[in-house]
């Protein structure tokens, strides 16, 4: 199996330059994962399937798709191209040998921890009055594709949290792609608008997920809290999830009372 993977990767690096793989390859991988994971939630909503798991009853429009593509091509792609020399300087490579799964998983765990910390404070800054009004939040009822629907300034500001870890460590391109795929899937899931019985937040401690982040979008900027990106420990440490935990407690009490009445 390892030799097969090595052979496939040898073909890739032989036919494409480092620049093509790191910039164009990363961009098209990102677009593929983002739209393939985000679009199904629009179809679910339009068809009315699995509505019992929908967090908010309001349906959304898909007007954001054109602007999303514009932002991706005019902001995300140029950032990937301009940051390429930094990643190369820090040691990013695409050559063989490929990193072990232990190295990949250790680096990605570091990226998640660092991204959570930086993203939390960045999002709190965006929830100051002026920035919230002029830069942040257009959708109070999020769905998968709104996870990257943001003002260009916000894309750059919060995107810094995502690329900081890889920029520091200079990983193998496989590690960078793995991180990018996981991060895209996580943010789409957090904005999907559905909380399923199989949602990861039901099984993985400290993982936020859609229910946690949907609360952040529903309330006014001065009251929302839940600023964390992937894991919720930053909100727990700084007490910015108090309103959410109270709401969950009241909901649980209401469900218990309903069961007793039955």
JSON list of N, CA and C in Angstrom, two decimals, residues 95-134:
[
{"chain": "A", "resi": 95, "resn": "UNK", "atom": "N", "xyz": [8.35, 16.68, -1.80]},
{"chain": "A", "resi": 95, "resn": "UNK", "atom": "CA", "xyz": [9.16, 15.55, -2.25]},
{"chain": "A", "resi": 95, "resn": "UNK", "atom": "C", "xyz": [8.94, 14.32, -1.37]},
{"chain": "A", "resi": 96, "resn": "UNK", "atom": "N", "xyz": [9.40, 13.19, -1.88]},
{"chain": "A", "resi": 96, "resn": "UNK", "atom": "CA", "xyz": [9.43, 11.96, -1.07]},
{"chain": "A", "resi": 96, "resn": "UNK", "atom": "C", "xyz": [10.64, 12.03, -0.13]},
{"chain": "A", "resi": 97, "resn": "UNK", "atom": "N", "xyz": [10.61, 11.36, 1.02]},
{"chain": "A", "resi": 97, "resn": "UNK", "atom": "CA", "xyz": [9.53, 10.47, 1.48]},
{"chain": "A", "resi": 97, "resn": "UNK", "atom": "C", "xyz": [8.34, 11.25, 2.04]},
{"chain": "A", "resi": 98, "resn": "UNK", "atom": "N", "xyz": [7.18, 10.62, 1.99]},
{"chain": "A", "resi": 98, "resn": "UNK", "atom": "CA", "xyz": [5.99, 11.21, 2.58]},
{"chain": "A", "resi": 98, "resn": "UNK", "atom": "C", "xyz": [6.08, 11.13, 4.10]},
{"chain": "A", "resi": 99, "resn": "UNK", "atom": "N", "xyz": [5.49, 12.08, 4.81]},
{"chain": "A", "resi": 99, "resn": "UNK", "atom": "CA", "xyz": [5.53, 12.02, 6.28]},
{"chain": "A", "resi": 99, "resn": "UNK", "atom": "C", "xyz": [4.69, 10.87, 6.81]},
{"chain": "A", "resi": 100, "resn": "UNK", "atom": "N", "xyz": [5.05, 10.40, 7.97]},
{"chain": "A", "resi": 100, "resn": "UNK", "atom": "CA", "xyz": [4.28, 9.32, 8.61]},
{"chain": "A", "resi": 100, "resn": "UNK", "atom": "C", "xyz": [2.96, 9.87, 9.14]},
{"chain": "A", "resi": 101, "resn": "UNK", "atom": "N", "xyz": [2.01, 8.98, 9.38]},
{"chain": "A", "resi": 101, "resn": "UNK", "atom": "CA", "xyz": [0.73, 9.41, 9.94]},
{"chain": "A", "resi": 101, "resn": "UNK", "atom": "C", "xyz": [0.91, 10.03, 11.32]},
{"chain": "A", "resi": 102, "resn": "UNK", "atom": "N", "xyz": [1.94, 9.57, 12.06]},
{"chain": "A", "resi": 102, "resn": "UNK", "atom": "CA", "xyz": [2.20, 10.14, 13.38]},
{"chain": "A", "resi": 102, "resn": "UNK", "atom": "C", "xyz": [2.60, 11.61, 13.25]},
{"chain": "A", "resi": 103, "resn": "UNK", "atom": "N", "xyz": [3.47, 11.92, 12.29]},
{"chain": "A", "resi": 103, "resn": "UNK", "atom": "CA", "xyz": [3.90, 13.30, 12.07]},
{"chain": "A", "resi": 103, "resn": "UNK", "atom": "C", "xyz": [2.74, 14.15, 11.61]},
{"chain": "A", "resi": 104, "resn": "UNK", "atom": "N", "xyz": [1.97, 13.62, 10.64]},
{"chain": "A", "resi": 104, "resn": "UNK", "atom": "CA", "xyz": [0.82, 14.37, 10.12]},
{"chain": "A", "resi": 104, "resn": "UNK", "atom": "C", "xyz": [-0.18, 14.68, 11.23]},
{"chain": "A", "resi": 105, "resn": "UNK", "atom": "N", "xyz": [-0.55, 13.67, 12.02]},
{"chain": "A", "resi": 105, "resn": "UNK", "atom": "CA", "xyz": [-1.56, 13.87, 13.06]},
{"chain": "A", "resi": 105, "resn": "UNK", "atom": "C", "xyz": [-1.06, 14.79, 14.16]},
{"chain": "A", "resi": 106, "resn": "UNK", "atom": "N", "xyz": [0.23, 14.72, 14.51]},
{"chain": "A", "resi": 106, "resn": "UNK", "atom": "CA", "xyz": [0.78, 15.60, 15.54]},
{"chain": "A", "resi": 106, "resn": "UNK", "atom": "C", "xyz": [0.76, 17.05, 15.08]},
{"chain": "A", "resi": 107, "resn": "UNK", "atom": "N", "xyz": [1.16, 17.29, 13.85]},
{"chain": "A", "resi": 107, "resn": "UNK", "atom": "CA", "xyz": [1.15, 18.66, 13.33]},
{"chain": "A", "resi": 107, "resn": "UNK", "atom": "C", "xyz": [-0.27, 19.20, 13.21]},
{"chain": "A", "resi": 108, "resn": "UNK", "atom": "N", "xyz": [-1.19, 18.38, 12.74]},
{"chain": "A", "resi": 108, "resn": "UNK", "atom": "CA", "xyz": [-2.57, 18.84, 12.59]},
{"chain": "A", "resi": 108, "resn": "UNK", "atom": "C", "xyz": [-3.19, 19.14, 13.96]},
{"chain": "A", "resi": 109, "resn": "UNK", "atom": "N", "xyz": [-2.87, 18.33, 14.97]},
{"chain": "A", "resi": 109, "resn": "UNK", "atom": "CA", "xyz": [-3.36, 18.62, 16.32]},
{"chain": "A", "resi": 109, "resn": "UNK", "atom": "C", "xyz": [-2.84, 19.97, 16.79]},
{"chain": "A", "resi": 110, "resn": "UNK", "atom": "N", "xyz": [-1.58, 20.26, 16.53]},
{"chain": "A", "resi": 110, "resn": "UNK", "atom": "CA", "xyz": [-1.01, 21.57, 16.87]},
{"chain": "A", "resi": 110, "resn": "UNK", "atom": "C", "xyz": [-1.73, 22.68, 16.13]},
{"chain": "A", "resi": 111, "resn": "UNK", "atom": "N", "xyz": [-2.04, 22.46, 14.84]},
{"chain": "A", "resi": 111, "resn": "UNK", "atom": "CA", "xyz": [-2.74, 23.48, 14.05]},
{"chain": "A", "resi": 111, "resn": "UNK", "atom": "C", "xyz": [-4.12, 23.77, 14.64]},
{"chain": "A", "resi": 112, "resn": "UNK", "atom": "N", "xyz": [-4.82, 22.73, 15.04]},
{"chain": "A", "resi": 112, "resn": "UNK", "atom": "CA", "xyz": [-6.16, 22.93, 15.63]},
{"chain": "A", "resi": 112, "resn": "UNK", "atom": "C", "xyz": [-6.07, 23.75, 16.92]},
{"chain": "A", "resi": 113, "resn": "UNK", "atom": "N", "xyz": [-5.12, 23.42, 17.77]},
{"chain": "A", "resi": 113, "resn": "UNK", "atom": "CA", "xyz": [-4.99, 24.13, 19.05]},
{"chain": "A", "resi": 113, "resn": "UNK", "atom": "C", "xyz": [-4.63, 25.59, 18.81]},
{"chain": "A", "resi": 114, "resn": "UNK", "atom": "N", "xyz": [-3.66, 25.84, 17.95]},
{"chain": "A", "resi": 114, "resn": "UNK", "atom": "CA", "xyz": [-3.24, 27.21, 17.67]},
{"chain": "A", "resi": 114, "resn": "UNK", "atom": "C", "xyz": [-4.36, 27.99, 16.97]},
{"chain": "A", "resi": 115, "resn": "UNK", "atom": "N", "xyz": [-5.01, 27.35, 16.01]},
{"chain": "A", "resi": 115, "resn": "UNK", "atom": "CA", "xyz": [-6.09, 28.02, 15.28]},
{"chain": "A", "resi": 115, "resn": "UNK", "atom": "C", "xyz": [-7.24, 28.38, 16.21]},
{"chain": "A", "resi": 116, "resn": "UNK", "atom": "N", "xyz": [-7.58, 27.49, 17.13]},
{"chain": "A", "resi": 116, "resn": "UNK", "atom": "CA", "xyz": [-8.65, 27.77, 18.09]},
{"chain": "A", "resi": 116, "resn": "UNK", "atom": "C", "xyz": [-8.33, 29.02, 18.90]},
{"chain": "A", "resi": 117, "resn": "UNK", "atom": "N", "xyz": [-7.09, 29.11, 19.37]},
{"chain": "A", "resi": 117, "resn": "UNK", "atom": "CA", "xyz": [-6.70, 30.25, 20.20]},
{"chain": "A", "resi": 117, "resn": "UNK", "atom": "C", "xyz": [-6.75, 31.55, 19.41]},
{"chain": "A", "resi": 118, "resn": "UNK", "atom": "N", "xyz": [-6.13, 31.58, 18.24]},
{"chain": "A", "resi": 118, "resn": "UNK", "atom": "CA", "xyz": [-6.08, 32.81, 17.44]},
{"chain": "A", "resi": 118, "resn": "UNK", "atom": "C", "xyz": [-7.46, 33.18, 16.92]},
{"chain": "A", "resi": 119, "resn": "UNK", "atom": "N", "xyz": [-8.22, 32.20, 16.45]},
{"chain": "A", "resi": 119, "resn": "UNK", "atom": "CA", "xyz": [-9.55, 32.45, 15.91]},
{"chain": "A", "resi": 119, "resn": "UNK", "atom": "C", "xyz": [-10.47, 33.03, 16.98]},
{"chain": "A", "resi": 120, "resn": "UNK", "atom": "N", "xyz": [-10.40, 32.48, 18.19]},
{"chain": "A", "resi": 120, "resn": "UNK", "atom": "CA", "xyz": [-11.27, 32.94, 19.28]},
{"chain": "A", "resi": 120, "resn": "UNK", "atom": "C", "xyz": [-11.10, 34.44, 19.52]},
{"chain": "A", "resi": 121, "resn": "UNK", "atom": "N", "xyz": [-9.86, 34.90, 19.63]},
{"chain": "A", "resi": 121, "resn": "UNK", "atom": "CA", "xyz": [-9.63, 36.32, 19.89]},
{"chain": "A", "resi": 121, "resn": "UNK", "atom": "C", "xyz": [-9.93, 37.17, 18.67]},
{"chain": "A", "resi": 122, "resn": "UNK", "atom": "N", "xyz": [-9.68, 36.64, 17.49]},
{"chain": "A", "resi": 122, "resn": "UNK", "atom": "CA", "xyz": [-10.03, 37.37, 16.28]},
{"chain": "A", "resi": 122, "resn": "UNK", "atom": "C", "xyz": [-11.52, 37.59, 16.15]},
{"chain": "A", "resi": 123, "resn": "UNK", "atom": "N", "xyz": [-12.29, 36.55, 16.46]},
{"chain": "A", "resi": 123, "resn": "UNK", "atom": "CA", "xyz": [-13.75, 36.67, 16.36]},
{"chain": "A", "resi": 123, "resn": "UNK", "atom": "C", "xyz": [-14.31, 37.59, 17.43]},
{"chain": "A", "resi": 124, "resn": "UNK", "atom": "N", "xyz": [-13.72, 37.59, 18.61]},
{"chain": "A", "resi": 124, "resn": "UNK", "atom": "CA", "xyz": [-14.16, 38.53, 19.65]},
{"chain": "A", "resi": 124, "resn": "UNK", "atom": "C", "xyz": [-13.90, 39.97, 19.22]},
{"chain": "A", "resi": 125, "resn": "UNK", "atom": "N", "xyz": [-12.77, 40.20, 18.56]},
{"chain": "A", "resi": 125, "resn": "UNK", "atom": "CA", "xyz": [-12.49, 41.55, 18.04]},
{"chain": "A", "resi": 125, "resn": "UNK", "atom": "C", "xyz": [-13.52, 41.95, 16.99]},
{"chain": "A", "resi": 126, "resn": "UNK", "atom": "N", "xyz": [-13.89, 41.01, 16.13]},
{"chain": "A", "resi": 126, "resn": "UNK", "atom": "CA", "xyz": [-14.88, 41.30, 15.08]},
{"chain": "A", "resi": 126, "resn": "UNK", "atom": "C", "xyz": [-16.26, 41.59, 15.66]},
{"chain": "A", "resi": 127, "resn": "UNK", "atom": "N", "xyz": [-16.48, 41.19, 16.91]},
{"chain": "A", "resi": 127, "resn": "UNK", "atom": "CA", "xyz": [-17.77, 41.46, 17.54]},
{"chain": "A", "resi": 127, "resn": "UNK", "atom": "C", "xyz": [-17.77, 42.75, 18.36]},
{"chain": "A", "resi": 128, "resn": "UNK", "atom": "N", "xyz": [-16.76, 43.57, 18.19]},
{"chain": "A", "resi": 128, "resn": "UNK", "atom": "CA", "xyz": [-16.87, 44.94, 18.68]},
{"chain": "A", "resi": 128, "resn": "UNK", "atom": "C", "xyz": [-17.84, 45.68, 17.77]},
{"chain": "A", "resi": 129, "resn": "UNK", "atom": "N", "xyz": [-18.44, 46.74, 18.28]},
{"chain": "A", "resi": 129, "resn": "UNK", "atom": "CA", "xyz": [-19.59, 47.34, 17.62]},
{"chain": "A", "resi": 129, "resn": "UNK", "atom": "C", "xyz": [-19.33, 47.76, 16.18]},
{"chain": "A", "resi": 130, "resn": "UNK", "atom": "N", "xyz": [-18.24, 48.50, 15.93]},
{"chain": "A", "resi": 130, "resn": "UNK", "atom": "CA", "xyz": [-18.02, 49.04, 14.59]},
{"chain": "A", "resi": 130, "resn": "UNK", "atom": "C", "xyz": [-17.71, 47.92, 13.59]},
{"chain": "A", "resi": 131, "resn": "UNK", "atom": "N", "xyz": [-16.83, 46.98, 13.98]},
{"chain": "A", "resi": 131, "resn": "UNK", "atom": "CA", "xyz": [-16.46, 45.90, 13.07]},
{"chain": "A", "resi": 131, "resn": "UNK", "atom": "C", "xyz": [-17.64, 44.98, 12.80]},
{"chain": "A", "resi": 132, "resn": "UNK", "atom": "N", "xyz": [-18.45, 44.74, 13.82]},
{"chain": "A", "resi": 132, "resn": "UNK", "atom": "CA", "xyz": [-19.62, 43.88, 13.61]},
{"chain": "A", "resi": 132, "resn": "UNK", "atom": "C", "xyz": [-20.57, 44.51, 12.60]},
{"chain": "A", "resi": 133, "resn": "UNK", "atom": "N", "xyz": [-20.75, 45.79, 12.68]},
{"chain": "A", "resi": 133, "resn": "UNK", "atom": "CA", "xyz": [-21.68, 46.48, 11.79]},
{"chain": "A", "resi": 133, "resn": "UNK", "atom": "C", "xyz": [-21.17, 46.55, 10.35]},
{"chain": "A", "resi": 134, "resn": "UNK", "atom": "N", "xyz": [-19.87, 46.77, 10.17]},
{"chain": "A", "resi": 134, "resn": "UNK", "atom": "CA", "xyz": [-19.33, 47.02, 8.85]},
{"chain": "A", "resi": 134, "resn": "UNK", "atom": "C", "xyz": [-18.64, 45.82, 8.19]}
]
